[in-house]
Tab-separated table of C-alpha atoms and ligand atoms in Angstrom:
chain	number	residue	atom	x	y	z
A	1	UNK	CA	0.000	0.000	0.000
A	2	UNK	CA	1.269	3.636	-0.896
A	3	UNK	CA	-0.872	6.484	0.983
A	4	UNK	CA	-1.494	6.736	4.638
A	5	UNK	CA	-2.707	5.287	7.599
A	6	UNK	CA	-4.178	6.071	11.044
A	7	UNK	CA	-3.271	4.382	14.184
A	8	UNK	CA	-5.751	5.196	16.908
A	9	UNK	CA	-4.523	4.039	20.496
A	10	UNK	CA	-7.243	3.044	22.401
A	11	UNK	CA	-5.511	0.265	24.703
A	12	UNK	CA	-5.688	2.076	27.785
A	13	UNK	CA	-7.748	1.583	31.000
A	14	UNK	CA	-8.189	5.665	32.163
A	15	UNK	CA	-7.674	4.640	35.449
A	16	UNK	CA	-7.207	9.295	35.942
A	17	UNK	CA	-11.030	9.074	35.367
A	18	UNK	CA	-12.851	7.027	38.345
A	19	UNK	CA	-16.506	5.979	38.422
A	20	UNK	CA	-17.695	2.864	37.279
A	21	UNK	CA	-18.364	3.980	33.234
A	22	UNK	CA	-15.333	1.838	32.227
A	23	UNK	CA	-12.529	3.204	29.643
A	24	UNK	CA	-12.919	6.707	29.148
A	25	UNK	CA	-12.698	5.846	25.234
A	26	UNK	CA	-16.034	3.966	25.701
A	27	UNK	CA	-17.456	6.355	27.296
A	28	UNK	CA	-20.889	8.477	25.972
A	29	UNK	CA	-20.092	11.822	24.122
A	30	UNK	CA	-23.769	12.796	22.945
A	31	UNK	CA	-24.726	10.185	20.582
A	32	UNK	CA	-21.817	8.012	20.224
A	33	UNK	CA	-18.817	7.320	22.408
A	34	UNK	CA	-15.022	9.366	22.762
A	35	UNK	CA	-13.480	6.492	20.616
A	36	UNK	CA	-15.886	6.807	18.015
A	37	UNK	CA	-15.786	10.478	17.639
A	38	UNK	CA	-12.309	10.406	17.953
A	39	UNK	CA	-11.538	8.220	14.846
A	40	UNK	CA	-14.033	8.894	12.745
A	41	UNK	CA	-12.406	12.399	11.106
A	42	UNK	CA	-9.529	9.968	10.277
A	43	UNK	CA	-12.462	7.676	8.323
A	44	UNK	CA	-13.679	10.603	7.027
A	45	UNK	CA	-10.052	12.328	5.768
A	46	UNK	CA	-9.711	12.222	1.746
A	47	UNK	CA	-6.193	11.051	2.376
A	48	UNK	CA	-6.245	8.531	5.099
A	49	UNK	CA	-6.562	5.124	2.957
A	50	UNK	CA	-6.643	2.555	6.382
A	51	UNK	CA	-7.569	3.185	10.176
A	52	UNK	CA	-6.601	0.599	12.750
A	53	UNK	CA	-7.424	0.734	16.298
A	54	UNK	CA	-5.218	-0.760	19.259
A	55	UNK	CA	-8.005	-1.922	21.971
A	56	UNK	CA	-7.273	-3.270	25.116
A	57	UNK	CA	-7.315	-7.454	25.142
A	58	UNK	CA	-10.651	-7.254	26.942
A	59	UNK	CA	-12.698	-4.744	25.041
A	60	UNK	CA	-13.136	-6.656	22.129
A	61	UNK	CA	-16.732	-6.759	22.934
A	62	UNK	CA	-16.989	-2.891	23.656
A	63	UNK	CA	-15.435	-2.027	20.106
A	64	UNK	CA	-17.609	-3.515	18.546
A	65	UNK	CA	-20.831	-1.812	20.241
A	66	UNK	CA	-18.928	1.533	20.120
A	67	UNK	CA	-17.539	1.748	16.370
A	68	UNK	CA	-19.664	2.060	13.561
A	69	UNK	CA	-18.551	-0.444	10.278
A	70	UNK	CA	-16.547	1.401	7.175
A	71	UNK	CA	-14.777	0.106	4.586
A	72	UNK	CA	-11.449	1.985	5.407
A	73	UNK	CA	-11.432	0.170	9.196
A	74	UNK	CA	-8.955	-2.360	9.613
A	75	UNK	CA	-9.648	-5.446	12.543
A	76	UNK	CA	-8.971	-3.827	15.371
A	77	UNK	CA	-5.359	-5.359	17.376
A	78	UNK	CA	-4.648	-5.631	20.932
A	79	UNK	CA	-2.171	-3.244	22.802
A	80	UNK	CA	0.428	-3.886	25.181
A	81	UNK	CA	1.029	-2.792	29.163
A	82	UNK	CA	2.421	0.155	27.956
A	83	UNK	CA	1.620	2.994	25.914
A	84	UNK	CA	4.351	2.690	23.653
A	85	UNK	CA	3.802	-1.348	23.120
A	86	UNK	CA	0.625	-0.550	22.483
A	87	UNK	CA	1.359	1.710	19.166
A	88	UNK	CA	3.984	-1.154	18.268
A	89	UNK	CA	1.732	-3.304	18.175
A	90	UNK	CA	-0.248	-1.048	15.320
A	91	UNK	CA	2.935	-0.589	13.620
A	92	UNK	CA	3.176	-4.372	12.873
A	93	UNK	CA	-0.470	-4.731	12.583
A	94	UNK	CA	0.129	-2.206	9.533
A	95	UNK	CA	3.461	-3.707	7.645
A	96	UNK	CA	1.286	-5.959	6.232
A	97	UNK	CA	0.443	-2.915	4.204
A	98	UNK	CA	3.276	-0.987	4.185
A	99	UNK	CA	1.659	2.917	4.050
A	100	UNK	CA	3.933	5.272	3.188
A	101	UNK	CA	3.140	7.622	5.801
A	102	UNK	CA	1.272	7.016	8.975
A	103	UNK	CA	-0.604	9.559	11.627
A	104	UNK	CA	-0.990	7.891	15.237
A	105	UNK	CA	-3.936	9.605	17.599
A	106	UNK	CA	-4.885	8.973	21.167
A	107	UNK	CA	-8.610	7.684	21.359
A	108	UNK	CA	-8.867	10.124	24.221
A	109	UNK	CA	-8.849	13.472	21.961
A	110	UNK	CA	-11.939	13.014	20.479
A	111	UNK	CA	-11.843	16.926	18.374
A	112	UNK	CA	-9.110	16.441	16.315
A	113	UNK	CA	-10.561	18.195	13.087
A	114	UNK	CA	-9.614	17.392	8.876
A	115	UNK	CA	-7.385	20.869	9.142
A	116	UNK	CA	-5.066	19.562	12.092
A	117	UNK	CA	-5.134	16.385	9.983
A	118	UNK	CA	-4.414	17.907	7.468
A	119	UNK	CA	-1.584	20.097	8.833
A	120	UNK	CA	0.323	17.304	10.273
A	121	UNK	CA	-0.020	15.279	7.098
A	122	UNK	CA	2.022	17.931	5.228
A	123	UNK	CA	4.638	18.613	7.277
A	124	UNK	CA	5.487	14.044	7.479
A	125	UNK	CA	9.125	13.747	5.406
A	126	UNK	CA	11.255	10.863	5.558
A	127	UNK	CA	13.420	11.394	8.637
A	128	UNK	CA	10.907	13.772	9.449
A	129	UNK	CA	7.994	13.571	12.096
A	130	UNK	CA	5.268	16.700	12.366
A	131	UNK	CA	3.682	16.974	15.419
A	132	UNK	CA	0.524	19.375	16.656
A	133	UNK	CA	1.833	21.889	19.324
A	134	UNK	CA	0.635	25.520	20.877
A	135	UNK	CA	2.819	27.587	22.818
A	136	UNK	CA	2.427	27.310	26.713
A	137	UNK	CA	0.284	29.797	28.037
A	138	UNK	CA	0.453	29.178	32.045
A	139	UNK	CA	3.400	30.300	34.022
A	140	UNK	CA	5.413	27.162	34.813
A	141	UNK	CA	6.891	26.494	38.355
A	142	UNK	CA	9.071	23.342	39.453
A	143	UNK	CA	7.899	22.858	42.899
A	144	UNK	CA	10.778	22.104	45.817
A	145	UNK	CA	10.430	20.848	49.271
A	146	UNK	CA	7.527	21.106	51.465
A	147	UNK	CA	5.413	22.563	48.193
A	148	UNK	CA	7.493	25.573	47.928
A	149	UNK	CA	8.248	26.778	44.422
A	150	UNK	CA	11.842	25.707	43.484
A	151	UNK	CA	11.999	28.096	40.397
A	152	UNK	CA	9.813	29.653	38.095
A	153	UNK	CA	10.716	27.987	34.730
A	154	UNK	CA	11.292	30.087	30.741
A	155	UNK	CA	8.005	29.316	29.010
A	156	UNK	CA	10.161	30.804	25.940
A	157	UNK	CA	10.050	27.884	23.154
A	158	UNK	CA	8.125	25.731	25.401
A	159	UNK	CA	4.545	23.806	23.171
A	160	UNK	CA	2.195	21.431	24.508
A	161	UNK	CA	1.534	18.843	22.413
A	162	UNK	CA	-1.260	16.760	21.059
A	163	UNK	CA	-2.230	13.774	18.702
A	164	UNK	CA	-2.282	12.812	15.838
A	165	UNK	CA	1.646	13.074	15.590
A	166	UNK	CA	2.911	11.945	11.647
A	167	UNK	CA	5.542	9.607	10.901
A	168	UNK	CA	6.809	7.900	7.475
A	169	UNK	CA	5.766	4.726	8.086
A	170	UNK	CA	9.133	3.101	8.091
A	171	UNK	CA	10.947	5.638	10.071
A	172	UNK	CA	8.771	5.217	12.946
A	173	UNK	CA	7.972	1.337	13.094
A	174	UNK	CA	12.257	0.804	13.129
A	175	UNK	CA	12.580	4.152	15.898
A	176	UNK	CA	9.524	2.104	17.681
A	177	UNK	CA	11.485	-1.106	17.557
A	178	UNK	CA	14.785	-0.017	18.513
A	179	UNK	CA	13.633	2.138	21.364
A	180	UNK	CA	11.900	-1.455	22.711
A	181	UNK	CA	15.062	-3.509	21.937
A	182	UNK	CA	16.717	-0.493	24.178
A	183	UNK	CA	14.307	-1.435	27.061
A	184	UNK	CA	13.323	2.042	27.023
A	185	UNK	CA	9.569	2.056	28.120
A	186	UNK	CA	8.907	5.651	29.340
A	187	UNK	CA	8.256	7.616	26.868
A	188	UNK	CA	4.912	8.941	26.534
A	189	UNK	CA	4.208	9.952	23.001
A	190	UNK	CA	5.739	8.994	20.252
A	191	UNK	CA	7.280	12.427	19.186
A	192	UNK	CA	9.661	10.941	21.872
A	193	UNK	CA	10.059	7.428	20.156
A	194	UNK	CA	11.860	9.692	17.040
A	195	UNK	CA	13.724	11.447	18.675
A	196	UNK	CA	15.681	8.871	20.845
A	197	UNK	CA	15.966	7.157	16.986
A	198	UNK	CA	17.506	10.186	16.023
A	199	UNK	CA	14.743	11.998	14.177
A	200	UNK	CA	13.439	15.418	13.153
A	201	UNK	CA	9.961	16.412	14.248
A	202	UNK	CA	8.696	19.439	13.604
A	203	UNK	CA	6.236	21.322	15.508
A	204	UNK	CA	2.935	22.106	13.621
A	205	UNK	CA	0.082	24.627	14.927
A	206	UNK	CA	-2.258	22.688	16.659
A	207	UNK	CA	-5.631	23.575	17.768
A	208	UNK	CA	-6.576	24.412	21.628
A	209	UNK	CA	-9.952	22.737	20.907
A	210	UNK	CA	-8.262	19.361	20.711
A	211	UNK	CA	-8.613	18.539	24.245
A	212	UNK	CA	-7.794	15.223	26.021
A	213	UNK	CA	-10.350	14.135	28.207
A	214	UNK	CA	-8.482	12.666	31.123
A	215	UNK	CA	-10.475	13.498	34.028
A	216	UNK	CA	-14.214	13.329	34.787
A	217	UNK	CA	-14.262	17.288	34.696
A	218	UNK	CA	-12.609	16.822	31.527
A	219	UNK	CA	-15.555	14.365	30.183
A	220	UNK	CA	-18.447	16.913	31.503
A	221	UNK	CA	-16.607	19.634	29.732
A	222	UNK	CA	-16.399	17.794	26.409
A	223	UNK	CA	-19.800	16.569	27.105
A	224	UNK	CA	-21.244	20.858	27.762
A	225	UNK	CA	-19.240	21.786	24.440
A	226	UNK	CA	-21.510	19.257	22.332
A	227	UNK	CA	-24.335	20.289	24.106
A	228	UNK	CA	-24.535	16.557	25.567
A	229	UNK	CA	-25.992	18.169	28.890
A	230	UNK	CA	-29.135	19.872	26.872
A	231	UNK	CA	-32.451	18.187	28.518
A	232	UNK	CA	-33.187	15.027	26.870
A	233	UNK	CA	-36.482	16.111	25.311
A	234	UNK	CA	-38.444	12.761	23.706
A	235	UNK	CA	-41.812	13.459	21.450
A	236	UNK	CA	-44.309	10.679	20.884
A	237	UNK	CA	-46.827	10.500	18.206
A	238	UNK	CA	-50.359	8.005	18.242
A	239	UNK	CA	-52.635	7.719	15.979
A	240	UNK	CA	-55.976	5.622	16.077
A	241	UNK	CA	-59.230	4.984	14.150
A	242	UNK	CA	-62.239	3.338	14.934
A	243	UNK	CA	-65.215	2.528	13.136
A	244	UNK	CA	-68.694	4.031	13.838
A	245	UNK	CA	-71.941	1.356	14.301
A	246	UNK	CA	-75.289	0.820	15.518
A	247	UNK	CA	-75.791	3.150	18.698
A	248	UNK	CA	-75.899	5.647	20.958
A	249	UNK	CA	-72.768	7.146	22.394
A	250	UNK	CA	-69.229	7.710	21.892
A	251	UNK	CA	-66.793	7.765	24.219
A	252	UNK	CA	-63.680	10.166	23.343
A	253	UNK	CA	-61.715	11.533	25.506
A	254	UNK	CA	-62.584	9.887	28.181
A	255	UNK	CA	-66.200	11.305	27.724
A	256	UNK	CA	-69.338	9.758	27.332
A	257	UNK	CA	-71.246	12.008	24.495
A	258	UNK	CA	-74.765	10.779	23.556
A	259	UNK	CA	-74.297	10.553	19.278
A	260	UNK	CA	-76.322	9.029	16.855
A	261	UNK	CA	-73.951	5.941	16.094
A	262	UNK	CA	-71.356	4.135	18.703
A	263	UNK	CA	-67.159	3.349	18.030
A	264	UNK	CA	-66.720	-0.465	17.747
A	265	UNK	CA	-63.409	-1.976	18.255
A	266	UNK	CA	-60.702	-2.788	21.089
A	267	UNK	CA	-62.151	-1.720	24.640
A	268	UNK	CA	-64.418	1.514	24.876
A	269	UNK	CA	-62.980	2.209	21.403
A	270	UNK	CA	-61.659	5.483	22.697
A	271	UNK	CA	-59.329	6.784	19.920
A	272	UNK	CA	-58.233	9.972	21.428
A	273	UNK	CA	-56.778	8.047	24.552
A	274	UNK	CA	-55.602	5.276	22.663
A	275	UNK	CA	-54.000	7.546	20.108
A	276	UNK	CA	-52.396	9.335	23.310
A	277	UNK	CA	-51.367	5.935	24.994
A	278	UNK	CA	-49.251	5.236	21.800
A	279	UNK	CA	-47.735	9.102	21.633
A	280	UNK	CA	-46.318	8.353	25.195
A	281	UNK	CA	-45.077	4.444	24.795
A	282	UNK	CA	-43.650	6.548	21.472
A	283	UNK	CA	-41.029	8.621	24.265
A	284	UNK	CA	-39.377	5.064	25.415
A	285	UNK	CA	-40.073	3.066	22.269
A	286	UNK	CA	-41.980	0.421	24.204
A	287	UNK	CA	-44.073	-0.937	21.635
A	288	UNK	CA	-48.000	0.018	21.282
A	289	UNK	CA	-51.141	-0.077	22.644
A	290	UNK	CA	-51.702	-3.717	21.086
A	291	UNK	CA	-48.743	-5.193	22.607
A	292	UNK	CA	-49.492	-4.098	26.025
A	293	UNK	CA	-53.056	-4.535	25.805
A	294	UNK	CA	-53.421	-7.295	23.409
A	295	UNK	CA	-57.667	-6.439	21.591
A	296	UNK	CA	-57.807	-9.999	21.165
A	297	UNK	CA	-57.555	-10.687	25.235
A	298	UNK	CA	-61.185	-10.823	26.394
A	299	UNK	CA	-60.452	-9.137	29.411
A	300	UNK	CA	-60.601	-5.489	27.592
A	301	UNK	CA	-63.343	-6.037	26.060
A	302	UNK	CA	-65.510	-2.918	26.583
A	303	UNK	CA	-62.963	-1.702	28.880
A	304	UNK	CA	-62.629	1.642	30.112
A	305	UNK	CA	-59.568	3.375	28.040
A	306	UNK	CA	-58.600	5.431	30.989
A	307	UNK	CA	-56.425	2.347	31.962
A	308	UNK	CA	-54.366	2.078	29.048
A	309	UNK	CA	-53.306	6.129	29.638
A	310	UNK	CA	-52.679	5.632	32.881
A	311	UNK	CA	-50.396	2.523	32.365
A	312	UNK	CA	-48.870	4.259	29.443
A	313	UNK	CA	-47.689	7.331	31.938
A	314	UNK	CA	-46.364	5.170	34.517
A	315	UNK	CA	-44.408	3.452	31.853
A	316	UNK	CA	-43.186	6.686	31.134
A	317	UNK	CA	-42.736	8.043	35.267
A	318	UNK	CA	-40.698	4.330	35.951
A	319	UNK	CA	-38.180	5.318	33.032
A	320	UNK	CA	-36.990	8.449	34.510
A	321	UNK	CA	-39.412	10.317	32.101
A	322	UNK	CA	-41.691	13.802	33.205
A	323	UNK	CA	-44.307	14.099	31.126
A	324	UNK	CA	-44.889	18.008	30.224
A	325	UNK	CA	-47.391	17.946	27.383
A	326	UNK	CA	-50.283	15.731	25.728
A	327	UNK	CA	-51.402	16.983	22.568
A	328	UNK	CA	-54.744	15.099	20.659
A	329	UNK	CA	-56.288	16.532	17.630
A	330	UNK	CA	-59.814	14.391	17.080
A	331	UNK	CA	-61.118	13.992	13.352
A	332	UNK	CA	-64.757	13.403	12.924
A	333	UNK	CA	-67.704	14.925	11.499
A	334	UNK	CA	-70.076	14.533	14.459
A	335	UNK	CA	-70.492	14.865	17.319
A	336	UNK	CA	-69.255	18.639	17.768
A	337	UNK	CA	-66.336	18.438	20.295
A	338	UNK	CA	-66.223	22.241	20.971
A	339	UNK	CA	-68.926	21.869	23.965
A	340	UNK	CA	-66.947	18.731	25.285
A	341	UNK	CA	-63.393	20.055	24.759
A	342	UNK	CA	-62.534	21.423	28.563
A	343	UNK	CA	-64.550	18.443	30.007
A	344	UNK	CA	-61.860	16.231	27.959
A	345	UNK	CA	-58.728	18.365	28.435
A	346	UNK	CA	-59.653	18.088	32.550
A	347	UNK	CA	-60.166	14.126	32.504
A	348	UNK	CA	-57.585	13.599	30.402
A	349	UNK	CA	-55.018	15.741	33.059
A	350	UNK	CA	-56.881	13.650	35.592
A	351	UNK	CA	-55.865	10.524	33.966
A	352	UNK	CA	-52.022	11.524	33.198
A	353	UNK	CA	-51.737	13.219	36.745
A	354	UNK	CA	-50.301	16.648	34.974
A	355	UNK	CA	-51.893	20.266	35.266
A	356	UNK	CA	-54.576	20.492	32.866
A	357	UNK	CA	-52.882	23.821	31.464
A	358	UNK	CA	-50.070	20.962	29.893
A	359	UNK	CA	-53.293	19.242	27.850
A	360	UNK	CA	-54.999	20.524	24.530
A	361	UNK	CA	-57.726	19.083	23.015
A	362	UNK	CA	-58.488	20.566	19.045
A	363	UNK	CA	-61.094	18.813	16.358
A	364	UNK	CA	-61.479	19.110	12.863
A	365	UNK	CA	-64.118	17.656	10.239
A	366	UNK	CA	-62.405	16.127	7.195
A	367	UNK	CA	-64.910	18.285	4.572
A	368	UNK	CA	-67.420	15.628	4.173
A	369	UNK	CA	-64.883	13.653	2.414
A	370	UNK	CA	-62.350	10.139	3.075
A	371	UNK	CA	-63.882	7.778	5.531
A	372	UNK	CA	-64.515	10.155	8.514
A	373	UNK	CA	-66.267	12.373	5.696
A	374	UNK	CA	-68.974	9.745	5.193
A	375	UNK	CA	-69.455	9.021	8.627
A	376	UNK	CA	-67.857	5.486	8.753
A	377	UNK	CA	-65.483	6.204	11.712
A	378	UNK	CA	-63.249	8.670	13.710
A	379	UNK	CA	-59.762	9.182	13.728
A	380	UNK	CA	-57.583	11.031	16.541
A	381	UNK	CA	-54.096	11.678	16.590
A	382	UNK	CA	-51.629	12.840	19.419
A	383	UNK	CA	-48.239	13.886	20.262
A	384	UNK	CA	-46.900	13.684	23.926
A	385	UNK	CA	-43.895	15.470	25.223
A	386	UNK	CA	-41.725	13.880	28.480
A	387	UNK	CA	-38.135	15.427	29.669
A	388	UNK	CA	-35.792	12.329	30.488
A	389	UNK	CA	-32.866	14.148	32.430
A	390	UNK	CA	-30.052	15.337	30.314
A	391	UNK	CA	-28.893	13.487	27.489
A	392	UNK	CA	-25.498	13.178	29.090
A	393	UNK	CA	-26.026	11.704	32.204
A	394	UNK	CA	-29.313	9.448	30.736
A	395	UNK	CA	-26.315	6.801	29.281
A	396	UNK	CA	-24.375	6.032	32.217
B	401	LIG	MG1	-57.828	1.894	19.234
């Protein structure tokens, strides 16, 4: 293989970062987890031809929830105990392909952007290493004895540096080699590895928004700049028709209205609370009204719908959910709903157990025309609204 490749070191157990969410690379970061954000601009990257990812021995399992498939993703290989064994490992993994160049990232940095790709990519010569780096900012002290500062160190010339760090492929697999034939096992990125080998690196901007997340303040910060802590907001929709026959009252609503014809079908036949019932199962995904309350189980027969809501909402209440809004527009042509709509709105509030302000109940006719039109049945539909938490904290 000519072209480049992308090493992304994910071996490591983030011991730094406590709790009991397991590696910080598996960990949630909005909708998909550090590791996956953290290689997929490398996927994504016109030039990279091949990512590999070094996973610890025992997260074979958690790879394979966390990373999406793509053609340019190599097997993933185990690491080592160390850091540097760890990208060795990748190194071999890769001469089967021999890239010409190769760009090796730490998992934990998960907003490394295509222009610091980039960057680093065109800066890689042979004997030549291009790492991301931004001037130190802080005033440095070496502390002494008893926590008293020993001397206040020159920032002058002094970068912190970052991932991904670009090596010719076969510069860096031989430094990598020699530095482990050495014994030497302490060096902690593999700018390091070169230079022991005898290499050039060159220092590249890099970009202050390409944190590491080390630390659990360093996770809730990466998590606020996504927006990861917004409320995790969840809308439901239901919709339900049943057919009018022989009779004399509907029930909708959850109120009995005398009519010239009756609904026919699973229980009271109550499609505004059934359509509701599905809106909220909608907010968990928890199936429908017909697979909690089966219509061909005798028991509901004629049943009063105000069950099915009220089952529906403590679905909701057991999964963490609030519910803040129920919503149910009611088509039909008779009978008028207008002089029924607050008596609805205030049993259906009843039901759910929320302030009746957080119901609406609106009707339409559908113009004489369509099934409702002619009077064969009546159709509702309804949207719910529950708040689960933040979206955040919801995964762990
Ligand atoms: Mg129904």
């Amino acid at each position: 293989m000519t072209g480049v490749a992308a090493i992304i070191v994910a071996a490591g157990r983030g011991e730094r970062l406590g709790g009991s969410g397991g590696p910080k690379q598996y960990r949630m970061l909005g909708a998909s987890t550090v590791l996956a954000r953290s290689l997929c601009p490398f996927v994504e990257h016109e030039s990279i031809d091949a990512v590999l990812v070094v996973i610890h021995p025992q997260d074979r399992e958690r790879y394979e929830a966390a990373v999406p498939r793509h053609p340019k993703l190599l097997a993933p290989v185990a690491g080592g105990q160390i850091r540097q064994q760890s990208v060795l490992n990748g190194l071999e993994a890769l001469s089967a392909f021999n890239p010409e160049k190769v760009l090796i990232h730490d998992a934990a940095r998960p907003f490394v952007t295509h222009g610091l790709i980039s960057g680093v990519l065109a800066a890689v010569r042979p004997g030549t290493g291009a790492i991301p780096g931004t001037p130190v900012a802080d005033t440095l002290k070496r502390r002494g004895p008893e926590d008293n500062v020993a001397e206040t160190v020159s920032r002058d010339r002094l970068f912190a540096v970052q991932t991904p760090q670009g090596f010719v492929f076969s510069d860096i697999l031989l430094a990598h080699r020699d530095v482990a034939m050495r014994g030497i096992a302490d060096l902690t990125d593999d700018s390091a590895v070169a230079e022991r080998a005898g290499m050039q690196v060159k220092i590249v901007a890099g970009d202050g928004g390409n944190m590491k997340i080390t630390t659990t303040p360093d996770l809730e910060s990466a998590r606020s700049r996504l927006g990861a802590n917004l409320p995790d907001v969840r809308t439901g929709n239901g919709y339900d028709v049943h057919r009018l026959t022989g009779g004399d009252h509907v029930m909708l609503c959850g109120i009995r209205i005398p009519a010239e014809r009756s609904l026919e079908g699973h229980s009271d036949a109550d499609v505004g609370l059934h359509a509701l019932t599905d809106a909220l199962l909608g907010t968990i995904g928890d199936g429908d009204i017909g697979s909690h309350f089966p219509p061909t189980d005798p028991q509901w027969r004629g049943a009063s719908s105000d069950r099915f809501l009220a089952h529906a909402c403590n679905l909701v209440r057991r999964a963490g959910g609030t519910i803040t809004h129920l919503d149910v527009t009611l088509v039909c042509e008779a009978p008028r709903i207008g002089p029924h709509r607050e008596a609805m709105r205030s049993r259906i509030a009843q039901i759910a157990g929320i302030d009746e302000g957080r119901v609406a109940v609106k009707a339409t006719t559908n113009e004489t025309i369509g099934f409702v039109g002619r009077r064969e049945g009546i159709a509702a539909f309804a949207t719910s609204t529950a708040v689960f938490g933040s979206i955040g904290e919801k995964r762990e």
